[in-house]
XYZ file of C-alpha atoms in Angstrom:
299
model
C 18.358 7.609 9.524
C 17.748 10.980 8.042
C 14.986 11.809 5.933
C 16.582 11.683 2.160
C 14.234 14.349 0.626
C 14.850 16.860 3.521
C 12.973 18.944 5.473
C 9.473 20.394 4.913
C 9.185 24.055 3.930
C 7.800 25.824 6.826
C 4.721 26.762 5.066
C 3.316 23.496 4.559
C 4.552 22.445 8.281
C 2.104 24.839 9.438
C -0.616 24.135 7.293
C -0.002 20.459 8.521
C 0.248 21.687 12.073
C -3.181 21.635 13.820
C -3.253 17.645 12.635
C -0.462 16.784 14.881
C -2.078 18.593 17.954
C -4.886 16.557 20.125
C -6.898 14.362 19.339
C -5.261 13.252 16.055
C -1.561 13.791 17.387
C -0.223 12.858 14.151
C 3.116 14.473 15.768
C 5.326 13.784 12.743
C 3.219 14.731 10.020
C 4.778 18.392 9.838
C 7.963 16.723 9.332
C 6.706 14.928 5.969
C 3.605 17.072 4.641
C 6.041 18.142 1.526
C 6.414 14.034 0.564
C 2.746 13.433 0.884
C 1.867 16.373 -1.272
C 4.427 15.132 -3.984
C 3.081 11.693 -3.727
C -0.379 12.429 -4.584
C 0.462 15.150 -6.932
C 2.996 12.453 -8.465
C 1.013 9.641 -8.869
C -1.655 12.023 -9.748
C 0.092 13.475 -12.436
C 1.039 9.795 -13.862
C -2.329 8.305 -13.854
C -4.025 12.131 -15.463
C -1.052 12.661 -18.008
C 1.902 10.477 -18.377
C -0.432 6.951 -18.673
C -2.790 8.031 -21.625
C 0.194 9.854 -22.732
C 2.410 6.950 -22.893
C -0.514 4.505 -24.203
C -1.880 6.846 -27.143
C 1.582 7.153 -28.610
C 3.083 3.825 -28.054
C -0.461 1.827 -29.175
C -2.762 4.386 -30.471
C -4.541 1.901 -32.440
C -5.553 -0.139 -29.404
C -5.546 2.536 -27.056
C -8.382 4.291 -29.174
C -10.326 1.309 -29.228
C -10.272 1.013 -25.531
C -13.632 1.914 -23.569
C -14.162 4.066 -20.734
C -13.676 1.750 -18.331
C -10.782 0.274 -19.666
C -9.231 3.301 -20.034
C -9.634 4.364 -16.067
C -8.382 0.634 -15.208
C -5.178 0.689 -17.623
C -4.177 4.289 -16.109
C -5.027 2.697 -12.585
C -2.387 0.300 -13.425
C 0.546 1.758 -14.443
C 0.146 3.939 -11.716
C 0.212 1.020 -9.373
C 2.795 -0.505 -11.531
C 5.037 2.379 -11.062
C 4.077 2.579 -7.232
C 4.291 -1.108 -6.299
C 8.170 -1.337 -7.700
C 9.179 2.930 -6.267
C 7.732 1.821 -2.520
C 8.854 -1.842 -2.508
C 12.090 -0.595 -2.959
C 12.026 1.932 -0.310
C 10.918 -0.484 2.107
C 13.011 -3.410 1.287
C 16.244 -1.190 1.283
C 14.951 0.676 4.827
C 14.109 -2.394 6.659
C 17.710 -3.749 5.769
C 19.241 -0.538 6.231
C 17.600 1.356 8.941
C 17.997 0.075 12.630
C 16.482 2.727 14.397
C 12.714 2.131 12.558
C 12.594 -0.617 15.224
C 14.320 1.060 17.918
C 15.569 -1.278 20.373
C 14.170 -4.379 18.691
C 11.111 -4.344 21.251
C 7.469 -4.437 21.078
C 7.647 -0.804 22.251
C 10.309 -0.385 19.008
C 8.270 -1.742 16.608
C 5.296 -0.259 18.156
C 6.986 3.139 18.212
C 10.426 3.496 16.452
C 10.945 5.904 14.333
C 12.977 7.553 11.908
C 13.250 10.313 9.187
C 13.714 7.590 6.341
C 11.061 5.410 7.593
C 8.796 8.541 7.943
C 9.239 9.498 4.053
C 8.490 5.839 3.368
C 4.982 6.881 5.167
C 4.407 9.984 3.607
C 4.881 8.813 0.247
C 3.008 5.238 0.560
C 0.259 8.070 2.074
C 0.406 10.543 -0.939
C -0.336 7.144 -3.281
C -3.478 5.634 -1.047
C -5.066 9.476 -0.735
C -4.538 9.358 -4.640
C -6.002 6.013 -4.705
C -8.945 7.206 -2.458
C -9.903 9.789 -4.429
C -9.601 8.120 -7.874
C -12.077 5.169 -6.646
C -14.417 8.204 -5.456
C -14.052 9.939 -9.245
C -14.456 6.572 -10.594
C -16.920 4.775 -8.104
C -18.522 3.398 -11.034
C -15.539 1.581 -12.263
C -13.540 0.835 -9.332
C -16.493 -0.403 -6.810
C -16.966 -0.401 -3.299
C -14.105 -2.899 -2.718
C -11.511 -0.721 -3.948
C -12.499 1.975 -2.227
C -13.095 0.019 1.612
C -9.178 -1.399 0.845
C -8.036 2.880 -0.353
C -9.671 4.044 2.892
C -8.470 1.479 5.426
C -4.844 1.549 3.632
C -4.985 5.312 4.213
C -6.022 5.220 7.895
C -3.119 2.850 8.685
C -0.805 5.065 6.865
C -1.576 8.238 8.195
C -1.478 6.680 11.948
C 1.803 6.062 11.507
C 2.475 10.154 11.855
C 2.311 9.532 15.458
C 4.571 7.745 15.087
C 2.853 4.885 15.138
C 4.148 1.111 14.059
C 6.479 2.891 11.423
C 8.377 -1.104 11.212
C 4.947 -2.695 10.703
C 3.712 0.079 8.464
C 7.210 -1.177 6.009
C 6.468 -4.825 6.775
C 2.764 -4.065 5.358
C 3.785 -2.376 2.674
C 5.949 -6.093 1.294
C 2.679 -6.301 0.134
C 2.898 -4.724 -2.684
C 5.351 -7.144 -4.138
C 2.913 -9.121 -5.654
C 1.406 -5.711 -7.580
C 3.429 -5.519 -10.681
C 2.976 -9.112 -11.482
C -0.666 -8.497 -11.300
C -0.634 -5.243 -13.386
C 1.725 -7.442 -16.079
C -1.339 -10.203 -15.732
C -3.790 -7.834 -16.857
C -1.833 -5.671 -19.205
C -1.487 -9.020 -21.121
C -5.131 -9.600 -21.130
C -5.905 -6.056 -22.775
C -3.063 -6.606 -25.818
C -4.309 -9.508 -26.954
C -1.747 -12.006 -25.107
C -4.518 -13.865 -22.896
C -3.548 -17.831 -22.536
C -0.040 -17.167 -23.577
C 2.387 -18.691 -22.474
C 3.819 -15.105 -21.431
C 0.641 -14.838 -18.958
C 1.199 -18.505 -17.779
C 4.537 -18.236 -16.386
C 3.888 -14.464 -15.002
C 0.265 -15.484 -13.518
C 2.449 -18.476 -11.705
C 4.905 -15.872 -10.021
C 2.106 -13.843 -9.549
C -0.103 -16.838 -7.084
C 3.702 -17.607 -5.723
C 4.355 -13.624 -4.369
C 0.727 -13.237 -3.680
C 0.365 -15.887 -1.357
C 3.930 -15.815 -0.237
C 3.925 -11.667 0.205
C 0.000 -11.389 1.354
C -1.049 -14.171 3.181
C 1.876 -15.754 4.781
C 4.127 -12.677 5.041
C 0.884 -10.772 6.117
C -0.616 -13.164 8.322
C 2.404 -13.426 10.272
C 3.079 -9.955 10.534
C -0.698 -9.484 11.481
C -0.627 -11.902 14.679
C 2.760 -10.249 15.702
C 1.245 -6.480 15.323
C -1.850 -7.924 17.608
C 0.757 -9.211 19.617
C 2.245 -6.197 20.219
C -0.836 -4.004 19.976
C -1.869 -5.850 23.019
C 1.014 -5.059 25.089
C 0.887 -1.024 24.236
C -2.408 -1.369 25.243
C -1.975 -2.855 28.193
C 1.190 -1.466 29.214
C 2.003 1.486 32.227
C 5.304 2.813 31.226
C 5.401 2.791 26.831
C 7.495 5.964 27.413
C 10.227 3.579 28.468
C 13.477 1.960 26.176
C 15.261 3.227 23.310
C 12.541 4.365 20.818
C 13.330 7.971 20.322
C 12.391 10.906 21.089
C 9.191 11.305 18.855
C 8.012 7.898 20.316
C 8.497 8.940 23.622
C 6.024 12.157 23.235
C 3.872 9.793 20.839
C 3.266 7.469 24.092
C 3.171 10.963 26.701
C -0.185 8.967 27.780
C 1.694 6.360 29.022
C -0.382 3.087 26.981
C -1.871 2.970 23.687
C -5.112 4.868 23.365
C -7.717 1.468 22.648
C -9.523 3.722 20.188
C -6.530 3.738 18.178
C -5.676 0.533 18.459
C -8.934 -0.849 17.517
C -8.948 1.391 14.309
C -5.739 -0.304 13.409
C -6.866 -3.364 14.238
C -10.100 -3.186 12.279
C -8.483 -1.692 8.832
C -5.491 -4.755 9.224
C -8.205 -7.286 9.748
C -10.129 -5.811 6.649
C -7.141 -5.755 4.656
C -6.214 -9.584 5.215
C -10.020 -10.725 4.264
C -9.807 -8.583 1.377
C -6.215 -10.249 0.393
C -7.928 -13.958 0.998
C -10.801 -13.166 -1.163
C -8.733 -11.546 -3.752
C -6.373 -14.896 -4.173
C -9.528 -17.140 -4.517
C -10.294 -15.001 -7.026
C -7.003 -14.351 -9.048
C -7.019 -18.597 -8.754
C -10.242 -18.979 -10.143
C -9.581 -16.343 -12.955
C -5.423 -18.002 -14.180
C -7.645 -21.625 -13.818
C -10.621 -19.994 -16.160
C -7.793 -19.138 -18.551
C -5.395 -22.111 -18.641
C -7.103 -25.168 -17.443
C -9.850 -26.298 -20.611
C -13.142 -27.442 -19.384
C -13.693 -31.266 -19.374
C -15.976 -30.594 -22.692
C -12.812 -29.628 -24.519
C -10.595 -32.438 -23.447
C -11.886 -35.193 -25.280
């Protein structure tokens, strides 16, 4: 499938050009500079100007009593708000829509299908996490080291799939972000006075339902099969071979999957699942904090 935003002005192909050259060979990042440049300049734009915008008109009151760090975390998320639903769209609608993302239906087609469609998916889910990167780095005070271990290690995922790299995977991965706007919802609640509702209640029980559902089973799963198939690339003679386009076939020229690559893949995944675990002991521990009375207040 074509790439619905078209193609990249030349200008900004060869400013992207030396990237997709050795060692990086990010071979389709040419193709797509224009849609990571308007991701990071969009969501830039929407966390900078349209968020305190939005907030300062529609609850000025509130908005003005707001601290600093409560105003970087409400224009954190709306961004994410906005991004989660734009992305999860994309995906859903590509991985229904788009055969050739997975090529022949192989490990080498997951491993290294591609398309133009799938490849805008990329850029823009890049544009966002180099957004996100740099707003934990402005912010490092607010947003933590966390935040900015789970920005960098979505980013390097992301921008190996300019190989192309695990384009399929990289839209499987990116179901994550289902579970986003029911988070941002659980917190915007919290910060209008709506904490214990039963508003918060019902949205902090679809929230644990698409977390767990969307991040850990959805992204376990997908994790062991990636490994899976990670381990064939790697130890494979002939990844040139099958139906998985011409782009894969130059992305593979080495014949197997470079273990340095791999391993970085591997290692930022890995991270990403721990990081999901820990975060839905905590988002349990913090809907139980709210809802469930301590025994002191039962009797």
């Amino acid at each position: 499938m074509r790439d619905p935003l078209g193609p990249c002005p030349a200008f900004l192909q060869d400013l992207a050009a030396p990237l997709a050259g050795a060692p990086l060979r990010l071979t389709t990042l040419p193709l797509h500079a224009h849609e990571v440049l308007f991701g990071f300049i969009f969501y830039t734009t929407i966390s900078q100007v349209l968020s305190p915008f939005l907030c300062s008109y529609f609850i000025p009151r509130l908005h003005h009593s707001f601290n600093r760090r409560t105003r970087v975390n409400w224009d954190i998320h709306v961004t994410s708000f906005i991004q989660s639903t734009l992305i999860c769209s994309i995906a859903l609608w590509l991985l229904v829509n788009d055969p050739e993302v997975q090529g022949d239906g192989s490990w080498k087609g997951r491993i290294w299908g591609y398309s133009g469609a799938a490849g805008m998916a990329q850029a823009l889910a890049g544009g966002y996490f180099m957004w996100d990167v740099v707003f934990c780095l402005l912010y490092f005070d607010v947003q933590g080291i966390g935040a900015l271990m789970h920005g960098i290690s979505a980013l390097l995922i992301t921008m190996m799939g300019f190989r192309p790299f695990a384009n399929y995977y990289g839209l499987a991965f990116i179901l994550y972000e289902l579970s986003t706007p029911f988070l941002n919802i659980h917190w915007f609640l919290d910060k209008v006075g709506l904490t214990g509702s039963s508003v918060q209640l019902y949205n902090g029980l679809l929230l644990i339902a698409m977390f767990g559902s969307c991040r850990l089973v959805w992204g376990t799963y997908q994790s062991f099969n990636i490994y899976s198939d990670l381990w064939k690339a790697v130890q494979n003679t002939d990844a040139s071979s099958g139906s998985v386009g011409d782009f894969a076939k130059e992305a593979a020229r080495d014949d197997n999957l470079p273990l340095v690559l791999a391993s970085v893949y591997l290692a930022s995944n890995t991270l990403l699942i721990v990081l999901n675990y820990y975060w839905f002991w905590k988002m349990i521990e913090a809907v139980t904090k709210r809802f469930v009375k301590p025994k002191a207040e039962r009797h």
